[in-house]
């Protein structure tokens, strides 16, 4: 047995021993807090397993290793199985069975909704999609895929055109002087509150200038010189601020996920924090 | 404990950053694992020492709170769980806060999900939030969990005209025609407010595209931070408000605590996460500054040499 293999086996043995010790300690802690014996043992096992899987994923930060691979594959497998089971019970049993068979509805304990023959169309398309697994009949799946692509494109085209284009364009038509009653009232009622006249006016100007200069930056039919060039440079700045905001939000999102896992480790597993 | 915690955390982080800055500026390599270690410390220390900051709701968050407040008791609020466990630490505080607020105000709450994983998370919310904190609320009368249906935006396209074409029963197999909460509800158009909590596909965007806009139904959103910037353009005309990442959740929690004394001791994971967030962001900013400085130092050295 070579040295690296011996070390791997020792690390595995150490991990198993640590797992068992952690499980026993957690079981005792749960029983002390008033949980019933068998429940405490079960919950302690699940918490310890979740903690070790979390640590296995974190171990990738050091370098790629078999523990990380195991946790990753387990996650993918469990997720796929979960989606399939939920899909079966919610769509096949929940939607299809009540529309095609009273006896099957009684078997699955769902209320029958009366026979509707057109519900067999998605069933046939679904079976055709599964034909992808066969090398000879794989071509049949293309019909189902074509149906999916066609309906999705058709549905999205209209909605995106209205919501993401027409309504968004109309959203940029904002008053550049909000509730304007003259210079006197503007200064006498001046407030820096977020819903105040000054801030709202400034916000609308930011939208106007941002959209205008951003559009100019992407207009390549005219050379970016003079006023056009200046507006284009403002457009770059607007884009940079947007990317910066997106990056900041991404950092916040990733840190939140890290906090979530560390909270689990410190609180649920180790009991260090309340 | 809080002040001592802040001092200890700041001292550890500042000393570490100084070491990092000196190492970088003198042109020596800094291993990526050191960066990971810093992030780990920045997040762990505020958690261990329970460092929190006070939050104040911004208009984009307060609008949702005010909308729920302004609806008459008994209004129908639909909350869609469009996320999975991997997103839960960030968006679960939002859905929990929405449920608490809606039920405390006396509204009828309908839970559903466009993600398969959303179904188990909405069931968890029923078990962990509704049943222990609102024991007087009855399943099928004050709230209902109708679960998940496959079809993404196709589901919305159907339920905007007829709920029962897609949902025959709730998650427990109870016929929707037999539950009190669904009496008088035909489609999404009968909702007084819809809230989508998520951050991926399908999520807030699909709710705007396929439900709120065509049906002219008020929609609020709770989004994972990564997707939030893409949803802000819908505010305020197509989206009445948006909780962007954990900051939005923390602001909403603070608003609930401020207005409802019964929630004074409620768990506030959003607010608690803002301590680690603040420190982690400061660290990232410091990394950017140190990285840029060492780049310019190295460039100048090259020119001088």
XYZ file of C-alpha atoms in Angstrom:
579
model
C 0.000 0.000 0.000
C 1.570 3.330 -1.024
C 1.890 6.274 1.339
C -0.842 8.520 -0.146
C -3.383 5.680 -0.044
C -2.505 5.000 3.605
C -2.997 8.681 4.450
C -6.360 8.756 2.634
C -7.601 5.743 4.619
C -6.409 7.340 7.872
C -8.252 10.597 7.055
C -11.407 8.637 6.206
C -11.178 6.672 9.461
C -10.612 9.912 11.388
C -13.645 11.518 9.711
C -15.854 8.530 10.600
C -14.660 8.573 14.232
C -15.257 12.353 14.446
C -18.718 11.872 12.956
C -19.666 9.226 15.520
C -18.304 11.305 18.436
C -20.194 14.382 17.176
C -23.376 12.317 16.779
C -23.144 10.969 20.351
C -22.463 14.431 21.835
C -25.311 15.999 19.850
C -27.715 13.180 20.870
C -26.875 13.777 24.536
C -27.303 17.531 24.108
C -30.724 17.090 22.493
C -31.840 14.626 25.171
C -30.688 17.045 27.886
C -32.815 19.754 26.276
C -35.872 17.525 26.738
C -36.190 15.683 23.432
C -37.354 12.071 23.491
C -34.588 9.419 23.128
C -35.119 7.968 19.634
C -36.102 11.354 18.199
C -32.966 12.923 19.667
C -30.769 10.197 18.129
C -32.432 10.659 14.718
C -32.258 14.464 14.781
C -28.664 14.379 16.032
C -27.721 12.088 13.120
C -29.365 14.407 10.575
C -27.803 17.570 12.042
C -24.347 15.936 12.197
C -24.679 14.627 8.642
C -25.718 18.097 7.393
C -22.772 19.672 9.252
C -20.258 17.206 7.805
C -21.670 17.675 4.298
C -21.358 21.456 4.732
C -17.736 21.034 5.815
C -17.144 18.691 2.868
C -18.338 21.409 0.473
C -16.230 24.051 2.278
C -13.174 21.789 1.915
C -13.106 22.742 -1.790
C -11.764 26.140 -0.693
C -8.556 24.346 0.282
C -8.451 22.146 -2.806
C -10.545 19.679 -4.787
C -10.936 16.402 -2.872
C -13.084 13.236 -2.713
C -15.204 14.555 0.206
C -16.233 17.579 -1.844
C -16.985 15.365 -4.847
C -19.113 13.052 -2.689
C -21.160 15.947 -1.249
C -21.577 17.526 -4.684
C -22.792 14.291 -6.318
C -25.101 13.555 -3.400
C -26.650 17.033 -3.748
C -27.216 16.652 -7.493
C -28.714 13.174 -7.072
C -31.029 14.124 -4.222
C -32.181 17.285 -6.049
C -32.994 15.368 -9.245
C -34.901 12.699 -7.333
C -36.796 15.336 -5.335
C -37.901 17.251 -8.449
C -39.012 14.014 -10.101
C -41.069 12.887 -7.088
C -42.706 16.292 -6.634
C -43.389 16.478 -10.380
C -45.034 13.043 -10.295
C -47.288 13.803 -7.327
C -48.176 17.397 -8.227
C -48.542 17.143 -12.005
C -49.134 13.508 -12.939
C -51.279 12.620 -9.920
C -52.549 16.123 -9.184
C -53.465 17.265 -12.696
C -53.516 14.314 -15.104
C -55.143 11.461 -13.150
C -58.285 13.429 -12.054
C -58.988 14.285 -15.708
C -58.627 10.784 -17.174
C -59.614 8.084 -14.670
C -62.055 7.925 -11.759
C -60.696 4.627 -10.435
C -57.095 5.878 -10.505
C -58.257 9.098 -8.797
C -59.761 6.996 -6.005
C -56.555 4.961 -5.789
C -54.403 8.086 -5.459
C -57.045 9.793 -3.269
C -57.499 12.856 -5.483
C -60.934 14.221 -6.415
C -61.909 13.201 -10.006
C -62.687 16.127 -12.321
C -64.387 14.396 -15.248
C -62.884 12.820 -18.364
C -61.071 15.133 -20.791
C -59.464 13.399 -23.751
C -57.125 16.266 -24.679
C -55.145 15.580 -21.481
C -53.632 12.617 -23.353
C -51.788 15.031 -25.661
C -49.256 16.114 -23.003
C -48.974 12.469 -21.887
C -48.029 11.406 -25.428
C -45.633 14.357 -25.778
C -44.074 13.419 -22.432
C -43.552 9.796 -23.508
C -42.060 11.024 -26.785
C -39.658 13.209 -24.813
C -38.486 10.154 -22.869
C -37.708 8.442 -26.194
C -34.520 10.490 -26.111
C -33.119 7.676 -23.989
C -33.428 5.313 -26.965
C -30.840 5.493 -29.754
C -33.348 4.313 -32.394
C -36.453 6.300 -31.386
C -34.579 9.369 -30.108
C -35.768 11.477 -33.036
C -39.313 11.382 -31.615
C -38.249 13.604 -28.717
C -37.611 16.430 -31.197
C -41.361 16.824 -31.704
C -41.901 17.398 -28.001
C -38.948 19.745 -27.812
C -40.258 21.668 -30.815
C -43.613 22.011 -29.044
C -41.928 23.264 -25.855
C -39.719 25.753 -27.728
C -42.605 26.978 -29.891
C -45.112 27.526 -27.072
C -42.494 29.125 -24.784
C -41.338 31.484 -27.538
C -44.939 32.377 -28.401
C -45.875 32.996 -24.776
C -42.767 35.006 -23.994
C -42.750 37.123 -27.149
C -46.000 38.915 -26.395
C -45.387 39.320 -22.680
C -41.797 40.534 -23.020
C -42.822 42.953 -25.751
C -45.494 44.507 -23.567
C -43.923 44.365 -20.106
C -40.203 44.582 -20.757
C -40.322 46.919 -23.742
C -43.451 49.074 -24.070
C -44.177 49.472 -20.336
C -40.482 49.939 -19.533
C -40.227 52.679 -22.157
C -43.276 54.377 -20.678
C -41.712 54.034 -17.187
C -38.842 56.271 -18.299
C -41.248 59.093 -19.169
C -41.065 60.711 -15.759
C -41.685 64.353 -14.764
C -38.390 66.225 -14.509
C -39.961 68.653 -12.033
C -41.991 66.720 -9.477
C -44.998 68.605 -8.001
C -43.509 71.903 -9.225
C -45.212 74.960 -7.705
C -42.432 77.494 -8.283
C -38.983 78.262 -6.868
C -40.359 79.804 -3.651
C -42.363 76.772 -2.480
C -39.499 74.482 -3.641
C -37.015 76.103 -1.236
C -39.527 76.785 1.555
C -40.656 73.111 1.588
C -37.160 71.777 0.912
C -36.571 68.358 2.458
C -34.041 65.597 1.915
C -36.559 62.832 2.660
C -36.574 60.003 0.106
C -40.153 60.759 -0.919
C -39.638 64.546 -0.886
C -39.880 66.795 -3.932
C -36.129 67.474 -4.235
C -35.049 63.831 -4.005
C -37.830 62.645 -6.328
C -36.875 65.305 -8.882
C -33.221 64.295 -8.646
C -34.140 60.602 -8.997
C -36.136 61.338 -12.142
C -33.229 63.316 -13.595
C -30.920 60.359 -12.893
C -33.342 58.067 -14.775
C -33.607 60.516 -17.685
C -29.865 61.182 -17.998
C -29.001 57.508 -17.378
C -31.331 56.164 -20.077
C -30.465 58.920 -22.556
C -26.683 58.632 -22.190
C -26.821 54.828 -22.019
C -28.685 54.733 -25.329
C -26.178 57.136 -26.889
C -23.289 54.901 -25.805
C -24.817 52.025 -27.788
C -25.550 54.194 -30.863
C -22.714 53.498 -33.262
C -24.015 55.156 -36.456
C -22.523 58.508 -35.456
C -18.969 59.176 -34.316
C -18.724 59.732 -30.542
C -17.400 63.335 -30.675
C -18.458 66.665 -29.154
C -21.773 66.587 -27.271
C -22.399 63.058 -28.526
C -19.006 61.921 -27.212
C -19.593 63.588 -23.827
C -23.013 61.966 -23.472
C -21.478 58.641 -24.481
C -18.843 58.974 -21.731
C -21.624 59.675 -19.201
C -23.261 56.508 -20.563
C -20.115 54.497 -19.755
C -20.193 55.861 -16.218
C -23.836 54.889 -15.872
C -23.005 51.372 -17.045
C -20.066 51.155 -14.628
C -22.237 52.244 -11.700
C -24.801 49.614 -12.731
C -22.162 46.876 -12.860
C -20.802 48.052 -9.504
C -24.256 47.871 -7.942
C -24.760 44.388 -9.384
C -21.375 43.301 -8.006
C -22.244 44.721 -4.576
C -25.551 42.857 -4.581
C -23.784 39.658 -5.647
C -21.333 39.981 -2.742
C -24.289 40.523 -0.404
C -26.051 37.435 -1.775
C -23.018 35.171 -1.462
C -22.187 36.432 2.030
C -25.804 35.771 3.079
C -25.475 32.153 1.977
C -22.194 31.830 3.882
C -23.816 33.368 6.969
C -26.665 30.865 6.601
C -24.324 27.884 6.646
C -22.117 29.272 9.432
C -25.216 30.024 11.511
C -26.222 26.387 11.079
C -22.759 25.169 12.112
C -22.404 27.510 15.106
C -25.996 27.320 16.288
C -27.687 24.059 15.308
C -24.603 21.848 15.332
C -22.092 23.252 17.829
C -24.541 25.256 19.950
C -22.018 28.102 20.246
C -24.527 30.884 19.514
C -28.204 31.198 20.306
C -20.699 41.846 24.849
C -21.700 43.690 21.700
C -19.079 46.454 22.128
C -16.337 44.046 23.210
C -17.237 41.878 20.237
C -16.968 44.826 17.862
C -13.566 45.803 19.316
C -12.171 42.238 19.117
C -13.496 41.776 15.566
C -12.144 45.135 14.373
C -8.710 44.540 15.954
C -8.357 41.071 14.390
C -9.535 42.255 10.982
C -7.477 45.494 10.949
C -4.271 43.708 12.008
C -4.867 41.060 9.378
C -5.510 43.654 6.685
C -2.347 45.545 7.672
C -0.323 42.358 7.298
C -2.011 41.710 3.959
C -1.397 45.302 2.754
C 2.314 45.200 3.692
C 2.727 41.826 1.993
C 0.947 42.967 -1.175
C 2.690 46.348 -1.396
C 6.102 44.724 -1.033
C 5.276 42.593 -4.050
C 4.884 39.224 -2.317
C 2.188 36.725 -3.318
C -0.937 36.407 -1.179
C -2.496 32.969 -1.418
C -6.195 32.801 -2.246
C -6.794 30.718 0.899
C -5.779 33.754 2.981
C -8.597 35.703 1.306
C -11.049 32.890 2.129
C -9.814 32.892 5.723
C -10.477 36.632 5.979
C -13.996 36.260 4.650
C -14.586 33.398 7.075
C -13.404 35.561 9.986
C -15.398 38.580 8.834
C -18.565 36.511 8.833
C -17.881 34.325 11.892
C -16.836 37.000 14.391
C -20.053 39.086 14.202
C -22.063 35.874 14.462
C -20.208 34.677 17.553
C -20.275 38.110 19.227
C -23.833 38.813 18.029
C -22.968 42.148 16.404
C -26.078 43.796 14.970
C -26.999 47.232 13.642
C -30.278 49.099 13.648
C -32.202 49.163 10.376
C -34.567 51.714 8.899
C -36.972 50.830 6.101
C -36.388 52.555 2.757
C -39.406 53.597 0.609
C -39.078 50.578 -1.703
C -39.489 48.297 1.339
C -41.926 50.477 3.277
C -44.305 50.531 0.303
C -44.950 46.788 0.719
C -45.461 47.184 4.469
C -47.872 50.072 3.907
C -49.758 48.130 1.237
C -50.383 45.191 3.591
C -51.321 47.644 6.348
C -53.746 49.530 4.114
C -55.686 46.452 2.967
C -58.857 45.755 4.960
C -58.724 42.701 7.258
C -59.685 39.551 5.402
C -58.000 40.583 2.159
C -56.458 37.797 0.098
C -52.684 37.758 -0.099
C -50.903 35.174 -2.212
C -47.293 34.382 -1.336
C -45.327 32.351 -3.863
C -42.272 30.411 -2.667
C -40.112 30.547 -5.786
C -36.869 29.334 -4.273
C -35.021 26.330 -2.960
C -32.924 25.502 0.115
C -29.796 26.936 -1.520
C -31.421 30.388 -1.574
C -33.320 29.982 1.697
C -30.912 31.734 4.117
C -31.353 34.905 2.099
C -35.037 34.902 1.190
C -36.673 32.783 3.891
C -36.600 35.715 6.371
C -38.652 37.645 3.777
C -41.373 35.015 3.329
C -41.562 34.502 7.105
C -41.912 38.256 7.647
C -44.652 38.523 4.991
C -46.584 35.626 6.541
C -46.302 37.080 10.053
C -47.372 40.537 8.950
C -50.288 39.321 6.800
C -51.723 37.008 9.436
C -51.245 39.528 12.244
C -53.212 42.032 10.168
C -56.022 39.478 9.739
C -55.556 38.772 6.042
C -56.163 35.436 4.312
C -52.895 33.923 3.156
C -52.509 31.575 0.190
C -49.130 29.872 -0.145
C -47.924 28.368 -3.395
C -44.693 27.834 -5.344
C -43.393 27.850 -8.884
C -40.383 25.848 -7.694
C -40.766 22.210 -6.643
C -38.540 22.899 -3.643
C -40.824 25.787 -2.706
C -43.530 23.332 -1.694
C -41.549 21.805 1.167
C -40.348 25.249 2.246
C -43.904 26.606 2.365
C -44.881 23.514 4.380
C -41.996 24.318 6.750
C -43.297 27.882 7.085
C -46.719 26.506 8.060
C -45.135 24.223 10.682
C -42.584 26.688 12.077
C -44.373 30.037 11.800
C -48.123 29.754 11.362
C -48.963 26.839 13.683
C -46.867 27.885 16.724
C -47.273 31.676 16.413
C -50.881 31.826 15.176
C -52.635 28.876 16.854
C -56.039 30.532 16.337
C -55.650 30.539 12.553
C -57.351 27.621 10.791
C -55.985 25.774 7.765
C -58.383 26.256 4.866
C -60.051 29.261 6.490
C -57.297 31.746 7.317
C -54.488 30.233 5.280
C -53.884 27.456 2.782
C -50.883 25.856 1.136
C -51.715 24.852 -2.438
C -48.141 23.842 -3.224
C -46.252 23.522 -6.479
C -47.265 22.833 -10.053
C -44.843 22.221 -12.897
C -44.983 24.577 -15.852
C -43.102 27.712 -14.755
C -44.728 30.771 -16.369
C -47.286 28.434 -17.977
C -48.805 27.942 -14.520
C -49.319 31.706 -14.178
C -50.758 31.860 -17.662
C -53.436 29.381 -16.574
C -54.230 30.571 -13.041
C -54.679 34.147 -14.186
C -57.914 32.912 -15.765
C -58.800 29.887 -13.619
C -57.073 28.497 -10.494
C -58.897 25.183 -10.600
C -57.627 24.272 -14.056
C -54.210 23.927 -12.455
C -54.929 23.377 -8.765
C -57.611 20.822 -7.902
C -56.517 20.345 -4.281
C -54.219 21.813 -1.664
C -51.014 20.018 -0.584
C -52.994 17.790 1.794
C -55.296 16.609 -1.004
C -58.286 18.678 0.160
C -60.534 19.743 -2.706
C -60.233 23.515 -3.250
C -64.000 23.723 -3.827
C -64.562 22.572 -0.247
C -62.295 25.088 1.549
C -63.681 28.354 2.886
C -60.685 30.482 1.895
C -61.184 29.651 -1.803
C -64.887 30.586 -1.847
C -65.239 33.417 -4.351
C -61.758 32.949 -5.763
C -61.691 32.063 -9.443
C -58.347 33.343 -10.576
C -55.350 35.472 -9.624
C -57.463 38.533 -10.423
C -59.342 37.887 -7.162
C -56.169 38.465 -5.121
C -55.701 41.776 -3.339
C -51.931 41.395 -3.322
C -49.480 38.900 -4.759
C -45.967 38.480 -3.377
C -43.284 36.491 -5.144
C -40.283 35.513 -3.038
C -37.381 34.087 -4.990
C -34.512 35.137 -7.164
C -34.203 32.737 -10.059
C -36.338 31.422 -12.889
C -39.300 31.402 -12.545
C -39.526 34.238 -10.066
C -40.431 37.885 -9.616
C -39.871 38.682 -13.299
C -42.313 35.989 -14.462
C -44.893 37.219 -11.950
C -44.597 40.724 -13.437
C -44.735 39.432 -17.019
C -47.494 36.838 -16.745
C -49.639 37.927 -13.803
C -49.244 41.484 -12.499
C -49.077 43.327 -15.818
C -51.751 41.451 -17.821
C -54.088 41.162 -14.834
C -53.347 44.595 -13.374
C -52.905 42.953 -9.951
C -50.684 44.547 -7.277
C -47.413 42.638 -6.967
C -44.625 42.889 -4.421
C -41.329 41.058 -4.575
C -38.712 39.581 -2.315
C -35.572 38.740 -4.181
C -32.151 37.201 -3.664
C -29.547 39.936 -3.909
C -28.001 38.539 -7.099
C -31.224 39.102 -9.065
C -32.457 42.251 -7.304
C -30.791 44.797 -9.681
C -32.713 43.281 -12.620
C -36.036 43.769 -10.813
C -35.619 47.379 -9.653
C -36.607 48.839 -13.071
C -40.124 47.451 -12.441
C -40.474 49.619 -9.320
C -42.767 51.488 -8.664
C -45.207 51.084 -11.563
C -45.069 47.335 -12.173
C -43.905 46.303 -8.709
C -45.206 48.113 -5.631
C -42.032 47.332 -3.687
C -39.039 45.027 -3.518
C -36.990 43.478 -0.729
C -33.540 43.324 -2.326
C -31.452 40.668 -0.606
C -30.978 40.289 3.108
C -30.848 44.081 3.564
C -34.465 44.291 2.375
C -35.442 41.467 4.728
C -33.747 43.224 7.656
C -35.560 46.481 6.873
C -38.914 44.694 6.715
C -38.250 42.891 10.014
C -37.391 46.183 11.674
C -40.630 47.708 10.359
C -42.711 44.819 11.745
C -40.983 45.020 15.125
C -41.570 48.770 15.231
C -45.311 48.544 14.568
C -46.266 45.241 16.223
C -45.295 44.825 19.903
C -46.287 41.124 19.727
C -43.276 40.568 17.426
C -40.779 42.278 19.751
C -39.125 38.929 20.535
C -39.558 37.299 17.144
C -36.482 35.788 15.484
C -34.877 38.326 13.178
C -32.416 36.436 10.973
C -32.370 39.322 8.498
C -31.237 41.878 11.072
C -28.729 39.393 12.553
C -27.179 38.801 9.139
C -26.465 42.495 8.634
C -23.558 42.425 11.142
C -21.566 39.856 9.138
C -22.690 41.599 5.926
C -21.284 44.944 7.033
C -17.925 43.513 8.041
C -17.677 41.330 4.918
C -18.399 44.328 2.659
C -15.743 46.404 4.442
C -13.274 43.567 3.900
C -14.126 43.332 0.188
C -13.688 47.108 -0.144
C -10.326 46.871 1.631
C -9.272 44.057 -0.718
C -10.165 46.195 -3.746
C -8.159 49.162 -2.400
C -5.141 47.006 -1.449
C -5.281 45.183 -4.795
C -5.334 48.434 -6.769
C -2.599 50.053 -4.679
C -0.292 47.057 -5.058
C -1.001 47.042 -8.821
C 0.011 50.705 -9.178
C 3.028 50.228 -6.888
C 4.210 47.293 -8.979
C 3.655 49.307 -12.183
C 5.655 52.275 -10.840
C 8.449 49.945 -9.699
C 8.599 48.503 -13.205
C 8.793 51.975 -14.784
C 11.454 53.134 -12.275
C 13.437 49.926 -12.700
